Amino acid sequence: MKPVQLTKLDSIALESGHPVTDFSLLSGHNTLAVSTDDAHEIVYRIDGERYSISKESEQCLFQSPGYTRYGLVFAKGMDMFILLDGAVSGPYDMINGPFFAPNDACTAFIFRKDHQCYISVEKQVFGGYDEIYAPRFSPDGTRFGFHFENGDDKFVCIDGKVFGPYSFVYTPRFSRDSSAFCYGFDKDQTSGVCVNGEEYTGFEKPGECLLNSSGDIFAFTFRRGNGIYVNISSLTELGPYKNAWLYNRPDGDLTLIHEEDGHIELEKISLGK
């Protein structure tokens, strides 16, 4: 039997008379965050630093999906701050986030300052806009997308490139291999989808656009007259159906379920051989 080994990873000195109210394990259980209750404030101790926060203020500690990154959002008086990757940013009027990529490779947060909204993505700042909505990351964490508003116009930003204006947009999404992106939109009294920057328009009430894992196939439902149709990569049109639904499959292809009079069918959408 092998001997047991203990390795000290973190140690925090506590102040006498200030009880521990909570603690969190950060950075893959390699860093300890402790909050203590002082007379008029909550004190966070992280990585040897002390962050004092008014008890009346909002404070939120966030961790990435893989627990390797963390963020602390807190207020001092009327000002908001964020501790992210060991650095404090602020003061801001408002903070939304932080947001983390599925594999922890990328992080972002939205903030408001001087009546304008901005988003910081890995320390790249985009703005100022009237409103910014939560970003979406590609699965490998190398790409990002979000939509924002200026006046009545809506726009989509993918990796820093802006598309629009639109009267309405869906949040963009990425293929499983991160190579492709898509989103739905309304503009100029019509609706459509955008796939990798190319717009396909002239559809009534299109559903959310889906991509297969390699980004080679895109599909969405839309209405024509009294029927529901399915558009596949702007090459194939199926329908009319009484109803139809699209889903991403675990194997990377797409699932189509469609209802017709008297029966409902399940089909797989994939690349031909």
XYZ file of N, CA and C in Angstrom:
819
model
N 0.847 -1.194 0.000
C 0.000 0.000 0.000
C 0.883 1.244 0.000
N 0.612 2.168 -0.933
C 1.423 3.370 -1.032
C 1.107 4.338 0.105
N 2.120 5.092 0.552
C 1.880 6.067 1.624
C 1.011 7.220 1.133
N 0.299 7.827 2.055
C -0.564 8.969 1.747
C 0.267 10.244 1.712
N -0.028 11.109 0.749
C 0.686 12.378 0.634
C -0.296 13.531 0.714
N 0.009 14.524 1.525
C -0.785 15.742 1.629
C -0.006 16.904 1.024
N -0.644 17.670 0.154
C -0.021 18.823 -0.485
C -0.821 20.067 -0.150
N -0.193 21.040 0.484
C -0.891 22.281 0.817
C -1.090 23.104 -0.454
N -2.339 23.460 -0.720
C -2.674 24.217 -1.920
C -2.984 25.673 -1.638
N -3.548 25.966 -0.481
C -3.927 27.336 -0.167
C -4.081 27.463 1.335
N -3.876 28.660 1.829
C -4.039 28.937 3.255
C -4.438 30.395 3.417
N -5.448 30.643 4.222
C -5.963 31.996 4.410
C -5.989 32.319 5.895
N -5.353 33.418 6.264
C -5.375 33.864 7.657
C -6.710 34.533 7.949
N -7.358 34.146 9.036
C -8.655 34.699 9.422
C -8.487 35.706 10.541
N -9.323 36.740 10.508
C -9.283 37.759 11.543
C -10.110 37.311 12.740
N -9.583 37.532 13.914
C -10.259 37.118 15.146
C -11.618 37.795 15.278
N -12.618 37.023 15.648
C -13.956 37.566 15.878
C -14.798 37.717 14.639
N -14.279 37.300 13.488
C -15.031 37.400 12.242
C -15.296 35.988 11.722
N -16.459 35.429 12.003
C -16.739 34.039 11.642
C -16.831 33.825 10.136
N -16.453 32.628 9.708
C -16.570 32.246 8.299
C -18.045 32.022 7.971
N -18.549 32.708 6.949
C -19.946 32.553 6.544
C -20.103 31.617 5.358
N -19.052 31.471 4.555
C -19.140 30.590 3.391
C -17.749 30.408 2.806
N -17.592 29.367 2.007
C -16.346 29.195 1.261
C -16.658 28.493 -0.052
N -15.755 28.668 -1.021
C -15.893 28.036 -2.332
C -14.538 27.517 -2.771
N -14.555 26.428 -3.532
C -13.345 25.877 -4.124
C -13.247 26.370 -5.563
N -12.141 27.044 -5.895
C -11.961 27.655 -7.204
C -10.784 27.027 -7.936
N -10.672 27.346 -9.218
C -9.524 26.938 -10.044
C -9.255 25.442 -9.944
N -10.296 24.650 -10.171
C -10.132 23.205 -10.125
C -9.773 22.684 -8.755
N -10.346 23.276 -7.711
C -10.104 22.899 -6.310
C -8.674 23.197 -5.874
N -8.043 24.185 -6.510
C -6.687 24.568 -6.129
C -6.629 25.900 -5.396
N -7.737 26.638 -5.382
C -7.802 27.931 -4.706
C -9.022 27.961 -3.807
N -8.853 28.515 -2.617
C -9.935 28.610 -1.645
C -10.408 30.056 -1.552
N -11.709 30.254 -1.644
C -12.317 31.568 -1.430
C -13.150 31.496 -0.167
N -12.906 32.417 0.751
C -13.599 32.419 2.042
C -14.274 33.760 2.241
N -15.515 33.748 2.694
C -16.199 34.985 3.067
C -16.412 34.985 4.572
N -16.143 36.129 5.197
C -16.315 36.277 6.642
C -17.248 37.433 6.931
N -17.887 37.376 8.081
C -18.888 38.372 8.470
C -18.248 39.367 9.422
N -18.025 40.593 8.924
C -17.538 41.666 9.776
C -18.731 42.498 10.242
N -18.480 43.560 10.952
C -19.568 44.344 11.542
C -20.503 44.921 10.492
N -19.950 45.518 9.439
C -20.786 46.196 8.458
C -20.550 45.706 7.033
N -19.792 44.632 6.871
C -19.460 44.213 5.519
C -19.173 42.719 5.460
N -19.226 42.195 4.258
C -18.787 40.839 3.971
C -17.410 40.937 3.329
N -16.473 40.154 3.814
C -15.108 40.189 3.304
C -14.809 38.878 2.582
N -14.412 38.989 1.309
C -13.952 37.836 0.540
C -12.430 37.826 0.542
N -11.868 36.655 0.774
C -10.412 36.479 0.705
C -10.113 35.441 -0.368
N -9.455 35.903 -1.448
C -9.162 35.053 -2.597
C -7.745 35.341 -3.062
N -6.939 34.301 -3.207
C -5.565 34.450 -3.712
C -4.781 35.506 -2.947
N -4.947 35.545 -1.649
C -4.199 36.473 -0.819
C -4.715 37.892 -0.818
N -5.779 38.168 -1.557
C -6.348 39.511 -1.608
C -7.627 39.571 -0.778
N -7.923 40.780 -0.287
C -9.088 41.006 0.571
C -10.043 41.965 -0.133
N -11.299 41.532 -0.301
C -12.304 42.342 -0.979
C -13.447 42.608 -0.007
N -13.591 43.862 0.404
C -14.626 44.252 1.361
C -15.859 44.744 0.617
N -17.013 44.204 0.990
C -18.257 44.507 0.301
C -19.316 44.848 1.334
N -20.045 45.925 1.088
C -21.125 46.313 1.987
C -22.162 45.210 2.070
N -22.713 44.986 3.271
C -23.738 43.958 3.440
C -24.988 44.255 2.623
N -25.233 45.544 2.358
C -26.410 45.920 1.585
C -26.193 45.749 0.085
N -24.955 45.495 -0.311
C -24.646 45.407 -1.736
C -24.805 43.980 -2.237
N -25.011 43.891 -3.542
C -25.119 42.584 -4.182
C -23.722 42.008 -4.389
N -23.569 40.720 -4.152
C -22.307 40.071 -4.439
C -22.576 38.672 -4.986
N -21.860 38.293 -6.008
C -22.092 37.013 -6.660
C -20.754 36.414 -7.073
N -20.536 35.163 -6.712
C -19.329 34.435 -7.093
C -19.712 33.402 -8.152
N -19.062 33.461 -9.316
C -19.372 32.576 -10.434
C -18.171 31.680 -10.718
N -18.451 30.449 -11.202
C -17.393 29.553 -11.631
C -17.689 29.046 -13.039
N -16.625 28.809 -13.806
C -16.772 28.290 -15.159
C -17.207 26.827 -15.114
N -17.723 26.286 -16.238
C -18.202 24.895 -16.239
C -17.164 23.879 -15.793
N -15.895 24.112 -16.143
C -14.839 23.184 -15.752
C -14.155 23.539 -14.452
N -14.650 24.580 -13.774
C -14.147 25.024 -12.470
C -12.703 25.511 -12.506
N -12.207 25.912 -13.694
C -10.830 26.412 -13.760
C -10.764 27.934 -13.693
N -11.907 28.624 -13.891
C -11.928 30.086 -13.871
C -13.097 30.546 -13.012
N -12.970 31.748 -12.481
C -14.016 32.257 -11.599
C -14.122 33.770 -11.741
N -15.248 34.290 -11.283
C -15.460 35.728 -11.274
C -16.288 36.126 -10.075
N -15.963 37.246 -9.475
C -16.698 37.799 -8.342
C -17.229 39.166 -8.745
N -18.547 39.317 -8.730
C -19.184 40.602 -9.013
C -19.623 41.204 -7.693
N -19.229 42.444 -7.458
C -19.557 43.059 -6.172
C -19.738 44.564 -6.343
N -20.295 45.175 -5.327
C -20.559 46.617 -5.359
C -19.895 47.300 -4.182
N -19.468 48.524 -4.420
C -19.008 49.423 -3.363
C -19.774 50.723 -3.535
N -20.682 50.973 -2.619
C -21.563 52.120 -2.786
C -22.446 51.913 -3.996
N -22.437 52.859 -4.925
C -23.244 52.761 -6.139
C -22.459 52.177 -7.316
N -21.196 51.844 -7.117
C -20.342 51.366 -8.199
C -20.230 49.848 -8.189
N -20.201 49.258 -9.397
C -20.059 47.816 -9.555
C -18.648 47.486 -10.041
N -18.127 46.364 -9.539
C -16.798 45.889 -9.910
C -16.885 44.399 -10.224
N -15.884 43.906 -10.960
C -15.797 42.480 -11.222
C -14.354 42.028 -11.061
N -14.165 40.959 -10.309
C -12.875 40.282 -10.187
C -12.915 39.093 -11.131
N -12.045 39.091 -12.138
C -12.038 38.037 -13.142
C -10.605 37.679 -13.483
N -10.270 36.411 -13.348
C -8.909 35.942 -13.616
C -7.877 36.724 -12.814
N -8.217 37.056 -11.575
C -7.279 37.704 -10.676
C -7.174 39.202 -10.809
N -7.902 39.807 -11.751
C -7.832 41.255 -11.961
C -9.201 41.876 -11.728
N -9.216 43.037 -11.063
C -10.460 43.754 -10.791
C -10.679 44.814 -11.863
N -11.891 44.851 -12.429
C -12.275 45.867 -13.415
C -13.455 46.658 -12.878
N -13.493 47.946 -13.196
C -14.541 48.833 -12.734
C -13.939 50.179 -12.377
N -14.749 51.120 -11.899
C -16.164 50.968 -11.554
C -17.081 51.082 -12.768
N -18.231 50.356 -12.682
C -19.251 50.415 -13.710
C -20.600 50.715 -13.061
N -21.561 51.082 -13.898
C -22.911 51.330 -13.398
C -23.700 50.033 -13.250
N -23.381 49.033 -14.090
C -24.063 47.749 -14.075
C -23.140 46.697 -14.650
N -23.270 45.450 -14.164
C -22.507 44.328 -14.710
C -23.451 43.152 -14.909
N -23.339 42.500 -16.053
C -24.069 41.264 -16.334
C -23.037 40.205 -16.694
N -23.034 39.108 -15.967
C -22.030 38.070 -16.180
C -21.255 37.831 -14.900
N -20.099 37.166 -15.025
C -19.412 36.776 -16.257
C -20.045 35.565 -16.938
N -19.704 35.405 -18.224
C -20.136 34.275 -19.031
C -18.891 33.486 -19.432
N -19.002 32.155 -19.433
C -17.853 31.300 -19.718
C -18.148 30.380 -20.900
N -17.124 30.131 -21.730
C -17.243 29.143 -22.795
C -17.401 27.755 -22.182
N -18.011 26.808 -22.913
C -18.232 25.465 -22.357
C -16.966 24.769 -21.882
N -15.823 25.070 -22.525
C -14.565 24.427 -22.141
C -13.652 25.348 -21.334
N -14.207 26.464 -20.821
C -13.471 27.425 -19.989
C -12.451 28.260 -20.753
N -12.360 28.101 -22.087
C -11.299 28.777 -22.837
C -11.534 30.268 -23.006
N -12.769 30.715 -22.855
C -13.078 32.121 -23.106
C -14.085 32.605 -22.075
N -13.974 33.868 -21.710
C -14.913 34.454 -20.759
C -15.264 35.870 -21.205
N -16.419 36.338 -20.753
C -16.890 37.669 -21.141
C -17.787 38.220 -20.045
N -17.952 39.534 -20.034
C -18.957 40.154 -19.180
C -19.447 41.433 -19.841
N -20.692 41.777 -19.556
C -21.329 42.979 -20.085
C -21.351 44.032 -18.992
N -21.087 45.274 -19.353
C -21.151 46.338 -18.352
C -21.745 47.604 -18.963
N -22.325 48.415 -18.088
C -22.880 49.709 -18.497
C -22.078 50.817 -17.834
N -21.710 51.812 -18.627
C -20.965 52.957 -18.116
C -21.366 54.187 -18.923
N -21.698 55.265 -18.213
C -22.084 56.526 -18.862
C -23.218 56.311 -19.869
N -24.207 55.515 -19.465
C -25.436 55.290 -20.235
C -25.210 54.502 -21.521
N -24.083 53.823 -21.641
C -23.808 52.985 -22.800
C -23.418 51.586 -22.334
N -23.747 50.576 -23.152
C -23.418 49.190 -22.821
C -22.192 48.731 -23.610
N -21.370 47.933 -22.953
C -20.160 47.382 -23.544
C -20.068 45.909 -23.168
N -19.285 45.159 -23.940
C -18.999 43.775 -23.590
C -17.496 43.560 -23.687
N -16.939 42.934 -22.668
C -15.518 42.599 -22.639
C -15.377 41.097 -22.869
N -14.690 40.723 -23.954
C -14.459 39.320 -24.288
C -12.958 39.078 -24.259
N -12.495 38.364 -23.253
C -11.053 38.143 -23.100
C -10.289 39.462 -23.223
N -10.810 40.493 -22.536
C -10.209 41.826 -22.438
C -10.313 42.647 -23.729
N -11.004 42.126 -24.759
C -11.360 42.947 -25.919
C -12.723 43.572 -25.645
N -12.833 44.886 -25.754
C -14.073 45.585 -25.410
C -14.779 46.049 -26.681
N -16.098 45.752 -26.757
C -16.936 46.163 -27.877
C -18.095 46.989 -27.325
N -18.458 48.086 -27.998
C -19.509 48.988 -27.532
C -19.211 50.384 -28.053
N -19.905 51.445 -27.519
C -21.056 51.346 -26.678
C -22.362 51.325 -27.455
N -23.241 50.508 -26.956
C -24.529 50.286 -27.568
C -25.617 50.590 -26.552
N -26.864 50.617 -27.046
C -27.980 50.856 -26.137
C -28.253 49.640 -25.258
N -28.086 48.443 -25.831
C -28.344 47.209 -25.089
C -27.517 46.090 -25.691
N -27.000 45.196 -24.832
C -26.254 44.021 -25.279
C -26.831 42.805 -24.570
N -26.991 41.718 -25.316
C -27.548 40.496 -24.749
C -26.448 39.452 -24.555
N -26.727 38.478 -23.706
C -25.720 37.496 -23.297
C -25.055 36.838 -24.502
N -23.740 36.700 -24.480
C -23.025 36.113 -25.611
C -23.173 34.599 -25.645
N -22.839 34.043 -26.795
C -22.764 32.593 -26.948
C -21.396 32.259 -27.521
N -20.769 31.212 -26.988
C -19.429 30.819 -27.418
C -19.492 29.555 -28.269
N -18.512 29.394 -29.148
C -18.379 28.130 -29.862
C -17.917 27.057 -28.882
N -18.195 25.782 -29.172
C -17.818 24.713 -28.240
C -16.335 24.672 -27.889
N -15.459 25.047 -28.850
C -14.026 25.012 -28.547
C -13.525 26.303 -27.907
N -14.423 27.271 -27.692
C -14.049 28.499 -26.999
C -13.241 29.484 -27.812
N -13.094 29.252 -29.123
C -12.287 30.150 -29.955
C -13.118 31.243 -30.619
N -14.460 31.113 -30.584
C -15.321 32.073 -31.266
C -16.433 32.527 -30.324
N -16.979 33.707 -30.623
C -18.059 34.233 -29.799
C -19.045 34.996 -30.673
N -20.263 35.109 -30.189
C -21.285 35.874 -30.885
C -22.277 36.450 -29.896
N -22.827 37.613 -30.221
C -23.859 38.220 -29.384
C -24.677 39.163 -30.255
N -25.860 39.543 -29.777
C -26.624 40.552 -30.506
C -26.837 41.759 -29.612
N -27.000 42.921 -30.264
C -27.112 44.173 -29.520
C -28.088 45.102 -30.223
N -28.452 46.180 -29.534
C -29.417 47.147 -30.058
C -28.829 48.549 -30.036
N -29.151 49.302 -31.074
C -28.918 50.745 -31.130
C -30.202 51.381 -31.649
N -30.912 52.079 -30.794
C -32.214 52.591 -31.184
C -33.158 51.443 -31.464
N -33.853 51.497 -32.605
C -34.773 50.425 -32.990
C -34.089 49.319 -33.784
N -32.823 49.470 -34.085
C -32.096 48.506 -34.908
C -31.397 47.457 -34.057
N -31.434 46.213 -34.553
C -30.740 45.102 -33.912
C -29.584 44.656 -34.805
N -28.501 44.223 -34.174
C -27.312 43.785 -34.892
C -26.793 42.491 -34.267
N -25.995 41.768 -35.044
C -25.312 40.572 -34.553
C -23.816 40.776 -34.732
N -23.057 40.433 -33.713
C -21.593 40.498 -33.779
C -21.035 39.084 -33.655
N -20.250 38.674 -34.644
C -19.573 37.379 -34.633
C -18.074 37.626 -34.706
N -17.366 37.267 -33.668
C -15.901 37.416 -33.642
C -15.464 38.838 -33.964
N -16.279 39.824 -33.564
C -15.944 41.222 -33.793
C -16.503 41.813 -35.072
N -17.048 40.990 -35.980
C -17.648 41.483 -37.224
C -19.144 41.672 -37.019
N -19.672 42.826 -37.424
C -21.068 43.184 -37.168
C -21.916 42.945 -38.415
N -23.100 42.329 -38.212
C -24.074 42.090 -39.269
C -25.375 42.803 -38.900
N -26.054 43.380 -39.896
C -27.297 44.085 -39.642
C -27.331 45.381 -40.437
N -28.351 46.227 -40.193
C -29.313 46.153 -39.094
C -30.507 45.247 -39.404
N -31.170 44.784 -38.328
C -32.372 43.977 -38.409
C -33.432 44.593 -37.504
N -34.678 44.166 -37.709
C -35.740 44.580 -36.790
C -35.911 43.578 -35.659
N -35.400 42.334 -35.857
C -35.413 41.306 -34.813
C -34.334 40.295 -35.146
N -33.674 39.747 -34.123
C -32.679 38.691 -34.338
C -32.765 37.663 -33.219
N -32.388 36.421 -33.562
C -32.173 35.379 -32.569
C -30.707 35.416 -32.126
N -30.444 34.904 -30.941
C -29.060 34.762 -30.496
C -28.326 33.804 -31.430
N -27.138 34.155 -31.923
C -26.415 33.267 -32.840
C -25.975 31.985 -32.150
N -25.807 30.943 -32.952
C -25.304 29.670 -32.443
C -24.216 29.150 -33.371
N -23.396 28.224 -32.843
C -22.269 27.670 -33.589
C -22.449 26.167 -33.777
N -21.830 25.644 -34.832
C -21.824 24.199 -35.034
C -20.945 23.542 -33.979
N -21.119 22.239 -33.836
C -20.399 21.524 -32.783
C -18.885 21.565 -32.983
N -18.432 21.632 -34.253
C -16.988 21.716 -34.494
C -16.489 23.159 -34.533
N -17.389 24.122 -34.256
C -17.069 25.554 -34.138
C -16.779 26.238 -35.466
N -16.941 25.545 -36.592
C -16.569 26.132 -37.881
C -17.641 27.041 -38.468
N -18.910 26.848 -38.087
C -20.009 27.579 -38.723
C -20.885 28.252 -37.675
N -21.587 29.320 -38.108
C -22.540 29.987 -37.228
C -23.820 30.280 -37.996
N -24.909 30.491 -37.270
C -26.181 30.836 -37.898
C -27.064 31.570 -36.902
N -28.046 32.294 -37.433
C -29.058 32.943 -36.604
C -30.232 33.338 -37.497
N -31.393 33.510 -36.899
C -32.568 33.972 -37.618
C -32.768 35.462 -37.424
N -33.522 36.088 -38.351
C -33.704 37.541 -38.264
C -34.967 37.964 -39.007
N -35.424 39.162 -38.702
C -36.463 39.864 -39.461
C -35.870 41.174 -39.966
N -36.166 41.523 -41.217
C -35.781 42.843 -41.734
C -36.545 43.116 -43.028
N -36.792 44.382 -43.287
C -37.430 44.813 -44.535
C -38.718 44.041 -44.811
N -39.546 43.882 -43.788
C -40.854 43.230 -43.916
C -40.770 41.758 -44.310
N -39.613 41.122 -44.104
C -39.483 39.701 -44.379
C -38.625 39.061 -43.302
N -38.523 37.726 -43.356
C -37.743 36.994 -42.360
C -36.785 36.052 -43.063
N -35.749 35.633 -42.340
C -34.795 34.714 -42.924
C -33.792 34.217 -41.914
N -32.751 33.568 -42.434
C -31.657 33.085 -41.598
C -30.343 33.527 -42.227
N -29.343 33.675 -41.386
C -27.989 33.989 -41.839
C -27.086 32.832 -41.446
N -26.353 32.291 -42.423
C -25.433 31.180 -42.183
C -24.055 31.596 -42.681
N -23.125 31.707 -41.773
C -21.750 32.101 -42.116
C -21.705 33.408 -42.909
N -22.606 34.334 -42.554
C -22.615 35.643 -43.189
C -23.478 35.746 -44.425
N -24.004 34.631 -44.941
C -24.869 34.651 -46.125
C -26.324 34.599 -45.685
N -27.134 35.534 -46.181
C -28.526 35.637 -45.769
C -29.456 34.939 -46.760
N -30.446 34.219 -46.199
C -31.487 33.558 -46.976
C -32.816 34.126 -46.490
N -33.542 34.845 -47.359
C -34.725 35.582 -46.931
C -35.968 35.122 -47.692
N -37.109 35.693 -47.275
C -38.370 35.408 -47.947
C -39.175 34.314 -47.293
N -38.980 34.082 -45.996
C -39.681 33.019 -45.285
C -40.608 33.614 -44.231
N -41.754 32.973 -44.034
C -42.712 33.413 -43.029
C -42.504 32.625 -41.742
N -42.276 33.326 -40.667
C -42.127 32.752 -39.332
C -41.136 31.588 -39.302
N -39.881 31.803 -39.722
C -38.900 30.714 -39.643
C -38.584 30.369 -38.195
N -38.416 29.074 -37.940
C -37.988 28.644 -36.617
C -36.495 28.835 -36.457
N -35.979 28.471 -35.293
C -34.549 28.642 -35.050
C -33.744 27.751 -35.982
N -32.710 28.316 -36.568
C -31.853 27.591 -37.500
C -30.921 26.665 -36.724
N -30.789 25.420 -37.211
C -29.896 24.446 -36.589
C -28.803 24.046 -37.570
N -27.644 23.691 -37.036
C -26.505 23.231 -37.822
C -26.139 21.817 -37.415
N -25.704 20.996 -38.390
C -25.131 19.716 -37.988
C -23.742 19.960 -37.407
N -23.107 18.921 -36.904
C -21.873 19.112 -36.127
C -20.741 19.713 -36.947
N -20.684 19.432 -38.253
C -19.603 19.951 -39.097
C -19.954 21.275 -39.756
N -21.195 21.746 -39.576
C -21.614 22.996 -40.190
C -21.904 22.893 -41.670
N -21.932 21.666 -42.230
C -22.192 21.479 -43.657
C -23.683 21.496 -43.985
N -24.533 21.293 -42.979
C -25.982 21.287 -43.178
C -26.610 22.298 -42.233
N -27.513 23.113 -42.748
C -28.349 23.927 -41.877
C -29.808 23.669 -42.232
N -30.686 23.796 -41.263
C -32.099 23.509 -41.482
C -32.950 24.369 -40.563
N -34.147 24.708 -41.051
C -35.090 25.470 -40.238
C -36.502 25.234 -40.774
N -37.483 25.404 -39.923
C -38.879 25.302 -40.327
C -39.402 26.692 -40.685
N -40.449 26.722 -41.501
C -41.110 27.991 -41.803
C -42.554 27.703 -42.221
N -43.362 28.733 -42.231
C -44.780 28.596 -42.579
C -45.041 29.144 -43.988
N -45.891 28.416 -44.711
C -46.376 28.900 -46.002
C -47.853 28.517 -46.103
N -48.709 29.501 -46.182
C -50.139 29.226 -46.174
C -50.544 28.561 -44.873
N -51.177 27.395 -44.974
C -51.605 26.661 -43.782
C -50.644 25.533 -43.417
N -49.507 25.432 -44.108
C -48.593 24.324 -43.862
C -47.264 24.757 -43.272
N -46.587 23.778 -42.673
C -45.235 23.964 -42.150
C -44.268 23.242 -43.078
N -43.204 23.924 -43.449
C -42.198 23.368 -44.343
C -40.840 23.340 -43.643
N -39.928 22.550 -44.215
C -38.559 22.468 -43.711
C -37.608 22.812 -44.849
N -36.748 23.783 -44.618
C -35.718 24.160 -45.580
C -34.396 23.564 -45.118
N -33.742 22.810 -46.013
C -32.463 22.184 -45.682
C -31.386 22.769 -46.587
N -30.515 23.551 -46.018
C -29.356 24.135 -46.704
C -29.733 24.914 -47.952
N -30.967 25.438 -47.998
C -31.463 26.209 -49.137
C -31.434 25.406 -50.438
N -31.336 24.065 -50.323
C -31.295 23.181 -51.490
C -32.508 22.263 -51.559
N -33.027 21.887 -50.395
C -34.138 20.945 -50.307
C -35.250 21.553 -49.477
N -36.479 21.382 -49.951
C -37.641 21.874 -49.222
C -38.612 20.716 -49.013
N -38.990 20.470 -47.772
C -39.896 19.385 -47.423
C -41.199 19.950 -46.891
N -42.306 19.257 -47.168
C -43.598 19.685 -46.672
C -44.621 19.725 -47.795
N -45.833 20.162 -47.520
C -46.251 20.749 -46.234
C -46.582 19.697 -45.188
N -46.372 20.071 -43.921
C -46.718 19.242 -42.787
C -47.717 19.983 -41.914
N -48.409 19.206 -41.092
C -49.273 19.818 -40.086
C -48.419 20.503 -39.034
N -47.277 19.877 -38.715
C -46.302 20.456 -37.793
C -44.967 19.781 -38.018
N -43.893 20.424 -37.610
C -42.558 19.857 -37.787
C -41.618 20.417 -36.729
N -40.663 19.561 -36.315
C -39.695 19.948 -35.288
C -38.307 19.473 -35.708
N -37.296 20.257 -35.405
C -35.903 19.915 -35.699
C -35.102 19.862 -34.408
N -34.153 18.913 -34.349
C -33.300 18.769 -33.171
C -31.892 18.387 -33.611
N -30.912 18.754 -32.801
C -29.551 18.253 -32.983
C -29.455 16.845 -32.416
N -28.845 15.945 -33.153
C -28.691 14.553 -32.733
C -27.372 14.358 -31.984
N -27.324 13.380 -31.076
C -26.061 13.076 -30.388
C -24.939 12.679 -31.343
N -25.293 12.065 -32.511
C -24.251 11.637 -33.449
C -23.770 12.759 -34.364
N -24.320 13.973 -34.193
C -23.857 15.118 -34.970
C -24.744 15.507 -36.129
N -25.677 14.642 -36.520
C -26.609 14.975 -37.589
C -27.836 15.683 -37.009
N -28.894 15.822 -37.819
C -30.109 16.502 -37.381
C -31.285 15.535 -37.388
N -32.202 15.725 -36.465
C -33.430 14.941 -36.382
C -34.601 15.787 -36.851
N -35.455 15.194 -37.681
C -36.695 15.829 -38.128
C -37.874 14.981 -37.682
N -38.795 15.580 -36.967
C -40.070 14.954 -36.623
C -41.158 15.764 -37.310
N -42.004 15.099 -38.082
C -43.083 15.835 -38.748
C -44.409 15.094 -38.590
N -45.433 15.887 -38.406
C -46.785 15.367 -38.204
C -47.627 15.648 -39.436
N -48.284 14.599 -39.928
C -49.239 14.726 -41.015
C -50.559 14.123 -40.554
N -51.567 14.202 -41.370
C -52.869 13.670 -40.977
C -52.774 12.175 -40.703
N -53.009 11.812 -39.468
C -53.074 10.403 -39.114
C -51.778 9.763 -38.699
N -50.636 10.433 -38.823
C -49.389 9.806 -38.387
C -48.316 10.859 -38.117
N -47.275 10.429 -37.406
C -46.123 11.279 -37.101
C -44.871 10.469 -37.401
N -43.884 11.079 -38.013
C -42.698 10.355 -38.465
C -41.421 10.968 -37.901
N -40.431 10.108 -37.738
C -39.101 10.490 -37.267
C -38.106 10.214 -38.383
N -37.330 11.223 -38.767
C -36.340 11.057 -39.823
C -35.015 11.691 -39.416
N -33.968 11.198 -40.043
C -32.617 11.711 -39.799
C -32.156 12.490 -41.022
N -31.583 13.668 -40.789
C -31.026 14.490 -41.865
C -29.505 14.406 -41.785
N -28.873 13.907 -42.845
C -27.414 13.760 -42.847
C -26.894 13.961 -44.261
N -25.589 14.073 -44.411
C -24.975 14.202 -45.723
C -25.059 12.878 -46.463
N -25.352 12.946 -47.773
C -25.418 11.737 -48.575
C -24.037 11.154 -48.820
N -24.016 9.872 -49.093
C -22.745 9.185 -49.341
C -22.494 9.056 -50.844
